[in-house]
mmCIF file of C-alpha atoms in Angstrom:
data_model
loop_
_atom_site.group_PDB
_atom_site.id
_atom_site.type_symbol
_atom_site.label_atom_id
_atom_site.label_comp_id
_atom_site.label_asym_id
_atom_site.label_seq_id
_atom_site.Cartn_x
_atom_site.Cartn_y
_atom_site.Cartn_z
ATOM 1 C CA MET C 1 -0.431 -26.987 0.967
ATOM 2 C CA THR C 2 -3.475 -26.780 -1.306
ATOM 3 C CA ASN C 3 -4.190 -23.745 -3.436
ATOM 4 C CA LYS C 4 -7.217 -22.974 -1.271
ATOM 5 C CA GLU C 5 -5.086 -23.049 1.887
ATOM 6 C CA ALA C 6 -2.417 -20.888 0.237
ATOM 7 C CA ILE C 7 -4.979 -18.246 -0.753
ATOM 8 C CA SER C 8 -6.440 -18.275 2.765
ATOM 9 C CA LYS C 9 -3.040 -17.787 4.407
ATOM 10 C CA LEU C 10 -2.082 -14.982 2.009
ATOM 11 C CA GLN C 11 -5.437 -13.337 2.660
ATOM 12 C CA ASP C 12 -4.677 -13.430 6.405
ATOM 13 C CA LYS C 13 -1.429 -11.561 5.716
ATOM 14 C CA LEU C 14 -3.361 -9.080 3.599
ATOM 15 C CA ASN C 15 -5.931 -8.500 6.336
ATOM 16 C CA ASP C 16 -3.165 -7.687 8.826
ATOM 17 C CA ILE C 17 -1.871 -4.695 6.822
ATOM 18 C CA PRO C 18 -4.426 -2.137 8.141
ATOM 19 C CA ARG C 19 -3.404 -3.013 11.716
ATOM 20 C CA LEU C 20 0.291 -2.599 10.882
ATOM 21 C CA LYS C 21 -0.431 0.850 9.451
ATOM 22 C CA THR C 22 -1.619 2.017 12.852
ATOM 23 C CA LEU C 23 1.731 1.127 14.449
ATOM 24 C CA ASN C 24 5.035 2.997 14.547
ATOM 25 C CA TYR C 25 7.424 2.064 11.742
ATOM 26 C CA GLU C 26 9.953 0.689 14.270
ATOM 27 C CA ASN C 27 7.527 -1.844 15.765
ATOM 28 C CA GLN C 28 8.632 -5.461 15.987
ATOM 29 C CA ASP C 29 5.298 -6.719 14.612
ATOM 30 C CA PHE C 30 6.288 -5.274 11.238
ATOM 31 C CA ASN C 31 9.597 -7.168 11.178
ATOM 32 C CA LEU C 32 7.847 -10.379 12.253
ATOM 33 C CA TRP C 33 5.194 -9.894 9.575
ATOM 34 C CA ILE C 34 7.881 -9.540 6.901
ATOM 35 C CA GLU C 35 9.697 -12.741 7.881
ATOM 36 C CA THR C 36 6.571 -14.876 8.300
ATOM 37 C CA THR C 37 5.235 -13.606 4.972
ATOM 38 C CA LYS C 38 8.508 -14.514 3.254
ATOM 39 C CA SER C 39 8.363 -17.996 4.774
ATOM 40 C CA LEU C 40 4.803 -18.384 3.521
ATOM 41 C CA VAL C 41 5.767 -17.220 0.023
ATOM 42 C CA ALA C 42 8.662 -19.711 -0.016
ATOM 43 C CA ALA C 43 6.347 -22.550 0.989
ATOM 44 C CA ILE C 44 3.668 -21.675 -1.581
ATOM 45 C CA PHE C 45 5.912 -20.933 -4.570
ATOM 46 C CA SER C 46 8.532 -23.624 -4.043
ATOM 47 C CA ASP C 47 9.043 -23.941 -7.799
ATOM 48 C CA SER C 48 10.053 -20.281 -8.176
ATOM 49 C CA VAL C 49 11.016 -19.322 -4.649
ATOM 50 C CA ASP C 50 14.147 -17.397 -5.581
ATOM 51 C CA LYS C 51 12.332 -15.091 -8.016
ATOM 52 C CA LYS C 52 9.398 -14.555 -5.664
ATOM 53 C CA LEU C 53 11.619 -13.696 -2.683
ATOM 54 C CA GLU C 54 13.817 -11.437 -4.790
ATOM 55 C CA LYS C 55 10.716 -9.546 -5.936
ATOM 56 C CA PHE C 56 9.332 -9.398 -2.384
ATOM 57 C CA ASP C 57 12.676 -8.194 -0.956
ATOM 58 C CA PHE C 58 12.681 -5.429 -3.561
ATOM 59 C CA ILE C 59 9.497 -4.065 -1.994
ATOM 60 C CA PHE C 60 11.159 -3.616 1.402
ATOM 61 C CA ARG C 61 14.489 -2.263 0.126
ATOM 62 C CA PRO C 62 13.298 1.386 -0.161
ATOM 63 C CA PHE C 63 12.124 1.266 3.458
ATOM 64 C CA ILE C 64 15.552 0.087 4.669
ATOM 65 C CA ILE C 65 17.169 2.892 2.674
ATOM 66 C CA ALA C 66 14.686 5.436 4.072
ATOM 67 C CA LEU C 67 15.846 4.671 7.618
ATOM 68 C CA SER C 68 18.987 6.654 6.873
ATOM 69 C CA GLY C 69 16.983 9.812 6.103
ATOM 70 C CA ASN C 70 16.781 12.754 8.507
ATOM 71 C CA SER C 71 13.047 13.303 8.241
ATOM 72 C CA PRO C 72 10.623 11.229 10.348
ATOM 73 C CA ALA C 73 7.970 11.997 7.745
ATOM 74 C CA ASP C 74 10.149 10.301 5.109
ATOM 75 C CA LYS C 75 10.314 7.179 7.252
ATOM 76 C CA VAL C 76 6.572 7.125 7.885
ATOM 77 C CA SER C 77 5.905 7.713 4.191
ATOM 78 C CA ALA C 78 8.251 4.868 3.214
ATOM 79 C CA TYR C 79 6.615 2.602 5.819
ATOM 80 C CA ASN C 80 3.127 3.231 4.440
ATOM 81 C CA ARG C 81 4.236 2.879 0.811
ATOM 82 C CA THR C 82 6.000 -0.376 1.691
ATOM 83 C CA LEU C 83 2.809 -1.845 3.145
ATOM 84 C CA ASP C 84 0.778 -0.619 0.162
ATOM 85 C CA ASN C 85 3.217 -2.187 -2.303
ATOM 86 C CA ALA C 86 3.259 -5.401 -0.267
ATOM 87 C CA LYS C 87 -0.536 -5.455 -0.481
ATOM 88 C CA VAL C 88 -0.406 -5.157 -4.274
ATOM 89 C CA SER C 89 2.216 -7.919 -4.452
ATOM 90 C CA ILE C 90 0.186 -10.296 -2.258
ATOM 91 C CA LEU C 91 -2.964 -9.624 -4.282
ATOM 92 C CA ALA C 92 -1.004 -10.496 -7.434
ATOM 93 C CA MET C 93 0.160 -13.754 -5.820
ATOM 94 C CA ILE C 94 -3.422 -14.662 -4.925
ATOM 95 C CA GLU C 95 -4.513 -14.055 -8.511
ATOM 96 C CA GLU C 96 -1.580 -16.140 -9.753
ATOM 97 C CA ILE C 97 -2.656 -19.055 -7.560
ATOM 98 C CA LYS C 98 -6.239 -18.740 -8.805
ATOM 99 C CA LEU C 99 -5.023 -18.706 -12.398
ATOM 100 C CA ARG C 100 -2.776 -21.692 -11.702
ATOM 101 C CA GLU C 101 -5.706 -23.612 -10.221
ATOM 102 C CA SER C 102 -7.889 -22.780 -13.211
ATOM 103 C CA THR C 103 -5.157 -23.819 -15.643
ATOM 104 C CA ILE C 104 -4.614 -27.106 -13.846
ATOM 105 C CA ASN C 105 -8.321 -27.921 -13.818
ATOM 106 C CA ASN C 106 -8.651 -27.194 -17.525
ATOM 107 C CA ALA C 107 -5.471 -28.983 -18.503
ATOM 108 C CA ILE C 108 -5.996 -32.330 -16.782
ATOM 109 C CA SER C 109 -7.569 -34.642 -19.345
ATOM 110 C CA PRO C 110 -7.602 -38.460 -19.331
ATOM 111 C CA GLU C 111 -4.647 -38.398 -21.722
ATOM 112 C CA THR C 112 -2.769 -35.970 -19.488
ATOM 113 C CA LYS C 113 -3.367 -38.103 -16.441
ATOM 114 C CA LYS C 114 -2.073 -41.132 -18.319
ATOM 115 C CA ASN C 115 1.210 -39.382 -19.169
ATOM 116 C CA LYS C 116 1.826 -37.834 -15.754
ATOM 117 C CA LYS C 117 5.100 -38.607 -13.992
ATOM 118 C CA PRO C 118 4.984 -41.113 -11.131
ATOM 119 C CA LEU C 119 4.063 -39.557 -7.809
ATOM 120 C CA TYR C 120 7.410 -40.330 -6.157
ATOM 121 C CA LYS C 121 9.280 -38.439 -8.904
ATOM 122 C CA ARG C 122 7.054 -35.383 -8.563
ATOM 123 C CA MET C 123 7.334 -35.429 -4.769
ATOM 124 C CA TRP C 124 11.116 -35.690 -4.974
ATOM 125 C CA ALA C 125 11.260 -32.612 -7.230
ATOM 126 C CA ILE C 126 9.050 -30.668 -4.804
ATOM 127 C CA ILE C 127 11.191 -31.692 -1.809
ATOM 128 C CA CYS C 128 14.378 -30.599 -3.592
ATOM 129 C CA ALA C 129 12.787 -27.236 -4.451
ATOM 130 C CA ILE C 130 11.690 -26.709 -0.845
ATOM 131 C CA VAL C 131 15.171 -27.526 0.490
ATOM 132 C CA VAL C 132 16.808 -25.109 -1.930
ATOM 133 C CA GLY C 133 14.208 -22.438 -1.202
ATOM 134 C CA THR C 134 14.649 -22.824 2.536
ATOM 135 C CA GLY C 135 18.395 -22.384 2.185
ATOM 136 C CA ILE C 136 17.910 -19.189 0.213
ATOM 137 C CA LEU C 137 15.359 -17.891 2.709
ATOM 138 C CA LEU C 138 17.660 -18.565 5.670
ATOM 139 C CA GLY C 139 20.444 -16.716 3.891
ATOM 140 C CA VAL C 140 18.185 -13.704 3.311
ATOM 141 C CA ILE C 141 17.012 -13.712 6.938
ATOM 142 C CA TYR C 142 20.597 -14.030 8.253
ATOM 143 C CA THR C 143 21.746 -11.116 6.090
ATOM 144 C CA ALA C 144 18.792 -8.992 7.212
ATOM 145 C CA ILE C 145 19.566 -9.740 10.865
ATOM 146 C CA GLN C 146 23.220 -8.831 10.386
ATOM 147 C CA ILE C 147 22.255 -5.523 8.803
ATOM 148 C CA TYR C 148 19.643 -4.773 11.431
ATOM 149 C CA GLU C 149 22.029 -5.488 14.300
ATOM 150 C CA SER C 150 24.902 -3.495 12.821
ATOM 151 C CA GLU C 151 26.067 -0.410 14.684
ATOM 152 C CA THR C 152 25.151 1.802 11.726
ATOM 153 C CA VAL C 153 21.471 0.850 11.553
ATOM 154 C CA ASN C 154 21.109 0.687 15.326
ATOM 155 C CA GLY C 155 22.553 4.166 15.519
ATOM 156 C CA LEU C 156 20.115 5.402 12.883
ATOM 157 C CA LEU C 157 17.133 3.843 14.641
ATOM 158 C CA SER C 158 18.245 5.296 17.942
ATOM 159 C CA HIS C 159 18.667 8.708 16.390
ATOM 160 C CA ALA C 160 15.241 8.478 14.726
ATOM 161 C CA LYS C 161 13.414 8.307 18.043
ATOM 162 C CA ILE C 162 13.931 12.050 18.497
ATOM 163 C CA SER C 163 14.576 13.672 15.152
ATOM 164 C CA LYS C 164 14.028 16.831 13.148
ATOM 165 C CA SER C 165 11.402 16.881 10.451
ATOM 166 C CA ALA C 166 11.884 18.534 7.078
ATOM 167 C CA THR C 167 10.666 21.811 8.547
ATOM 168 C CA GLY C 168 13.145 21.815 11.421
ATOM 169 C CA GLU C 169 10.926 21.156 14.444
ATOM 170 C CA VAL C 170 11.883 18.397 16.868
ATOM 171 C CA ILE C 171 9.299 15.624 17.081
ATOM 172 C CA ASP C 172 9.295 12.408 19.084
ATOM 173 C CA THR C 173 8.617 9.864 16.319
ATOM 174 C CA ASN C 174 7.834 7.154 18.866
ATOM 175 C CA ASN C 175 4.988 9.297 20.187
ATOM 176 C CA TRP C 176 3.510 10.848 17.071
ATOM 177 C CA GLU C 177 -0.072 9.804 17.864
ATOM 178 C CA THR C 178 -1.780 12.730 19.549
ATOM 179 C CA PRO C 179 -5.096 12.989 21.426
ATOM 180 C CA LEU C 180 -6.556 14.483 18.225
ATOM 181 C CA ASN C 181 -5.635 11.352 16.237
ATOM 182 C CA ILE C 182 -9.120 9.854 16.402
ATOM 183 C CA ARG C 183 -10.704 13.036 15.034
ATOM 184 C CA THR C 184 -8.157 13.576 12.256
ATOM 185 C CA LYS C 185 -8.280 9.932 11.232
ATOM 186 C CA LYS C 186 -12.102 10.018 11.142
ATOM 187 C CA ARG C 187 -12.045 13.046 8.846
ATOM 188 C CA ILE C 188 -9.592 11.366 6.493
ATOM 189 C CA ASP C 189 -11.505 8.055 6.542
ATOM 190 C CA ASP C 190 -14.724 9.888 5.666
ATOM 191 C CA ILE C 191 -13.030 11.651 2.745
ATOM 192 C CA TYR C 192 -11.595 8.351 1.522
ATOM 193 C CA GLU C 193 -15.008 6.662 1.612
ATOM 194 C CA LYS C 194 -16.580 9.585 -0.253
ATOM 195 C CA ILE C 195 -13.934 9.433 -2.998
ATOM 196 C CA ARG C 196 -14.137 5.650 -3.201
ATOM 197 C CA ASN C 197 -17.936 5.563 -3.456
ATOM 198 C CA GLU C 198 -18.447 8.577 -5.722
ATOM 199 C CA LYS C 199 -15.344 8.588 -7.937
ATOM 200 C CA LEU C 200 -13.853 5.070 -7.986
ATOM 201 C CA GLU C 201 -16.477 2.346 -7.516
ATOM 202 C CA PRO C 202 -18.677 3.614 -10.386
ATOM 203 C CA TRP C 203 -15.882 2.665 -12.804
ATOM 204 C CA LEU C 204 -16.703 -0.999 -12.208
ATOM 205 C CA PHE C 205 -19.913 -0.389 -14.202
ATOM 206 C CA ILE C 206 -18.355 1.429 -17.163
ATOM 207 C CA ARG C 207 -19.310 -1.338 -19.597
ATOM 208 C CA ILE C 208 -22.961 -1.391 -18.449
ATOM 209 C CA PRO C 209 -24.896 1.647 -19.762
ATOM 210 C CA ASP C 210 -28.051 1.325 -17.644
ATOM 211 C CA LYS C 211 -26.711 -0.114 -14.405
ATOM 212 C CA GLY C 212 -24.733 1.236 -11.482
ATOM 213 C CA PRO C 213 -23.873 4.796 -10.443
ATOM 214 C CA GLN C 214 -22.824 7.449 -12.925
ATOM 215 C CA ILE C 215 -19.090 7.960 -13.484
ATOM 216 C CA THR C 216 -18.018 11.591 -13.148
ATOM 217 C CA ASP C 217 -14.777 13.510 -13.539
ATOM 218 C CA TYR C 218 -13.159 15.901 -11.046
ATOM 219 C CA ASN C 219 -15.743 18.625 -11.765
ATOM 220 C CA GLY C 220 -18.708 16.235 -11.609
ATOM 221 C CA LYS C 221 -19.136 16.053 -15.388
ATOM 222 C CA PRO C 222 -20.608 12.660 -16.465
ATOM 223 C CA ILE C 223 -18.342 10.226 -18.270
ATOM 224 C CA PRO C 224 -19.969 8.026 -20.975
ATOM 225 C CA LYS C 225 -20.807 4.428 -20.051
ATOM 226 C CA GLY C 226 -21.455 1.332 -22.116
ATOM 227 C CA ILE C 227 -17.897 1.320 -23.458
ATOM 228 C CA ASN C 228 -14.759 -0.729 -22.902
ATOM 229 C CA TYR C 229 -12.308 0.368 -20.235
ATOM 230 C CA SER C 230 -9.199 -0.081 -22.386
ATOM 231 C CA GLY C 231 -7.966 2.865 -24.419
ATOM 232 C CA SER C 232 -9.037 6.425 -23.641
ATOM 233 C CA PRO C 233 -11.044 5.621 -20.476
ATOM 234 C CA GLN C 234 -8.078 3.810 -18.944
ATOM 235 C CA MET C 235 -5.759 6.693 -19.855
ATOM 236 C CA PHE C 236 -8.194 9.153 -18.248
ATOM 237 C CA PHE C 237 -8.527 6.954 -15.118
ATOM 238 C CA TRP C 238 -4.749 7.203 -14.535
ATOM 239 C CA GLY C 239 -4.373 10.690 -15.983
ATOM 240 C CA GLU C 240 -3.451 13.949 -14.272
ATOM 241 C CA LYS C 241 -6.930 15.456 -14.607
ATOM 242 C CA PHE C 242 -8.859 12.801 -12.698
ATOM 243 C CA MET C 243 -7.547 11.624 -9.333
ATOM 244 C CA PRO C 244 -4.581 13.980 -8.583
ATOM 245 C CA PRO C 245 -6.733 17.146 -8.218
ATOM 246 C CA ILE C 246 -9.243 15.213 -6.080
ATOM 247 C CA ILE C 247 -6.450 14.047 -3.763
ATOM 248 C CA GLU C 248 -4.933 17.545 -3.666
ATOM 249 C CA ASP C 249 -8.256 19.055 -2.566
ATOM 250 C CA ALA C 250 -8.482 16.453 0.199
ATOM 251 C CA ILE C 251 -4.920 17.140 1.384
ATOM 252 C CA LYS C 252 -5.530 20.891 1.579
ATOM 253 C CA GLU C 253 -8.880 20.435 3.318
ATOM 254 C CA VAL C 254 -7.503 18.161 6.045
ATOM 255 C CA PHE C 255 -4.501 20.388 6.792
ATOM 256 C CA ASP C 256 -6.772 23.458 6.930
ATOM 257 C CA GLN C 257 -9.087 21.660 9.353
ATOM 258 C CA THR C 258 -6.177 20.721 11.609
ATOM 259 C CA ILE C 259 -4.900 24.317 11.658
ATOM 260 C CA GLU C 260 -8.388 25.603 12.450
ATOM 261 C CA GLU C 261 -8.878 23.061 15.225
ATOM 262 C CA CYS C 262 -5.531 24.039 16.776
ATOM 263 C CA ARG C 263 -6.361 27.749 16.538
ATOM 264 C CA LYS C 264 -9.768 27.389 18.177
ATOM 265 C CA ASN C 265 -8.363 25.324 21.031
ATOM 266 C CA LYS C 266 -5.055 27.224 21.392
ATOM 267 C CA LEU C 267 -2.978 24.118 20.665
ATOM 268 C CA PRO C 268 0.624 24.292 19.347
ATOM 269 C CA PRO C 269 0.189 23.078 15.782
ATOM 270 C CA LYS C 270 3.449 21.358 14.872
ATOM 271 C CA ARG C 271 2.862 17.946 16.384
ATOM 272 C CA TYR C 272 -0.748 17.815 15.182
ATOM 273 C CA LEU C 273 0.193 18.818 11.654
ATOM 274 C CA TYR C 274 2.928 16.185 11.611
ATOM 275 C CA GLU C 275 0.361 13.578 12.630
ATOM 276 C CA THR C 276 -1.958 14.818 9.885
ATOM 277 C CA GLU C 277 0.843 14.436 7.368
ATOM 278 C CA CYS C 278 1.498 10.821 8.459
ATOM 279 C CA LEU C 279 -2.181 9.933 8.171
ATOM 280 C CA LEU C 280 -2.413 11.564 4.732
ATOM 281 C CA HIS C 281 0.452 9.425 3.423
ATOM 282 C CA GLY C 282 -1.625 6.384 4.362
ATOM 283 C CA PHE C 283 -4.683 7.959 2.701
ATOM 284 C CA VAL C 284 -2.789 8.373 -0.581
ATOM 285 C CA GLY C 285 -1.693 4.736 -0.453
ATOM 286 C CA ARG C 286 -5.277 3.540 0.116
ATOM 287 C CA ILE C 287 -6.574 5.550 -2.861
ATOM 288 C CA TYR C 288 -4.025 4.177 -5.306
ATOM 289 C CA SER C 289 -4.291 0.622 -3.985
ATOM 290 C CA ARG C 290 -8.033 0.700 -4.657
ATOM 291 C CA MET C 291 -7.449 2.191 -8.106
ATOM 292 C CA ALA C 292 -5.024 -0.643 -8.906
ATOM 293 C CA GLU C 293 -7.626 -3.209 -7.823
ATOM 294 C CA ILE C 294 -10.374 -1.614 -9.956
ATOM 295 C CA ASP C 295 -8.021 -1.318 -12.929
ATOM 296 C CA TYR C 296 -7.137 -5.008 -12.580
ATOM 297 C CA LYS C 297 -10.794 -6.100 -12.459
ATOM 298 C CA LEU C 298 -11.723 -4.052 -15.517
ATOM 299 C CA ARG C 299 -8.779 -5.257 -17.593
ATOM 300 C CA SER C 300 -9.477 -8.859 -16.560
ATOM 301 C CA LYS C 301 -12.950 -8.638 -18.089
ATOM 302 C CA GLU C 302 -11.622 -7.488 -21.460
ATOM 303 C CA THR C 303 -8.879 -10.021 -22.117
ATOM 304 C CA SER C 304 -8.210 -13.712 -21.697
ATOM 305 C CA GLU C 305 -4.492 -13.079 -21.306
ATOM 306 C CA LYS C 306 -2.764 -13.184 -17.947
ATOM 307 C CA ILE C 307 -2.447 -9.711 -16.414
ATOM 308 C CA ILE C 308 -0.862 -8.331 -13.271
ATOM 309 C CA LEU C 309 -1.781 -5.536 -10.903
ATOM 310 C CA ARG C 310 -0.519 -2.132 -11.944
ATOM 311 C CA ASN C 311 2.492 -0.868 -9.989
ATOM 312 C CA VAL C 312 1.380 2.430 -8.464
ATOM 313 C CA ALA C 313 4.688 3.365 -6.808
ATOM 314 C CA LEU C 314 5.205 6.426 -9.041
ATOM 315 C CA GLU C 315 1.679 7.738 -8.460
ATOM 316 C CA ASN C 316 2.147 7.226 -4.720
ATOM 317 C CA GLN C 317 5.484 9.015 -4.721
ATOM 318 C CA LYS C 318 4.156 12.020 -6.602
ATOM 319 C CA MET C 319 1.224 12.496 -4.216
ATOM 320 C CA ASP C 320 3.432 11.856 -1.160
ATOM 321 C CA GLU C 321 5.657 14.700 -2.317
ATOM 322 C CA LEU C 322 2.558 16.880 -2.605
ATOM 323 C CA VAL C 323 1.576 15.966 0.967
ATOM 324 C CA GLU C 324 5.051 17.044 2.116
ATOM 325 C CA ARG C 325 4.723 20.411 0.339
ATOM 326 C CA TYR C 326 1.309 21.082 1.887
ATOM 327 C CA TYR C 327 2.710 20.052 5.279
ATOM 328 C CA LYS C 328 5.447 22.693 5.039
ATOM 329 C CA ALA C 329 2.853 25.286 3.987
ATOM 330 C CA ALA C 330 0.595 24.284 6.891
ATOM 331 C CA ILE C 331 3.443 24.668 9.389
ATOM 332 C CA LEU C 332 4.154 28.153 8.027
ATOM 333 C CA LEU C 333 0.498 29.200 8.086
ATOM 334 C CA GLY C 334 -0.124 27.685 11.510
ATOM 335 C CA THR C 335 2.831 29.313 13.232
ATOM 336 C CA ASN C 336 2.197 32.653 11.525
ATOM 337 C CA LYS C 337 -1.282 32.694 13.041
ATOM 338 C CA ASN C 338 0.212 32.952 16.517
ATOM 339 C CA ILE C 339 -0.655 29.452 17.639
ATOM 340 C CA GLU C 340 1.843 29.187 20.445
ATOM 341 C CA SER C 341 2.352 26.741 23.279
ATOM 342 C CA PRO C 342 0.250 27.600 26.347
#
């Protein structure tokens, strides 16, 4: 497989993530996506397949653990974070392949070509690596199947179909998408685009003083341009005073809108607020994934050293916990406003 083909296939996996996010966390497409992605990773990185698969498995481990939780929201949150972290990992692999291609092109000189090992020796080494990698992959898949088919996990999955959320209400987690989904999702998508265009994308022009949109902080105060990203600007970009309050305002706004919509239409709020919570977990993941991509691009322009995408798991977790707290508050406010079942 050529580097170009490898990048194309990984990009296909990347492009499938938004579709997976619209599905229930117990869907079979998710499990199939995991296994086919692992197979692809093993084929591309045959020289380091064990390390790559170990790192990729680590991404999905928290989701497996989350299946034992009692809250459907926890499972949905873990599902969305898993896909977001997988996206970051795949993007890093694509950049690694690009860097590898660039290194190979720069390194191959007439003298290098003269001293290269015979083709049959190099092919033999690749074949051995693929055989070993395949054996490891089959072992991982077999273990995963054994765990999945065990009585414990099957019992947990069965129990999760109808489960209590953190607030105590019973919700069918296989039927969490409500008729209001399209409206709630549109509101959240619009907020995401506004934040991305007004608060995130302008950072790509921080080094250019007279080009691109103005960078502003949470309160709309301009941030100086024509400077390097590293140092204080980078610390501010990931700091508590920039994105967290913007996300918190969005969380509160969306929950308030859902409560208001339920009140006006005399709808019982619990199921709709739960759906809002699930969609907001995905919103948080999208924000921090885009921040990681922008951070990577800016750092790449300021150094010739190899860099990797920032791991945003902690930022995601902190904001997911905030979503959960606002969800509990929204349930309390909604039910106290006499929104009862018709």
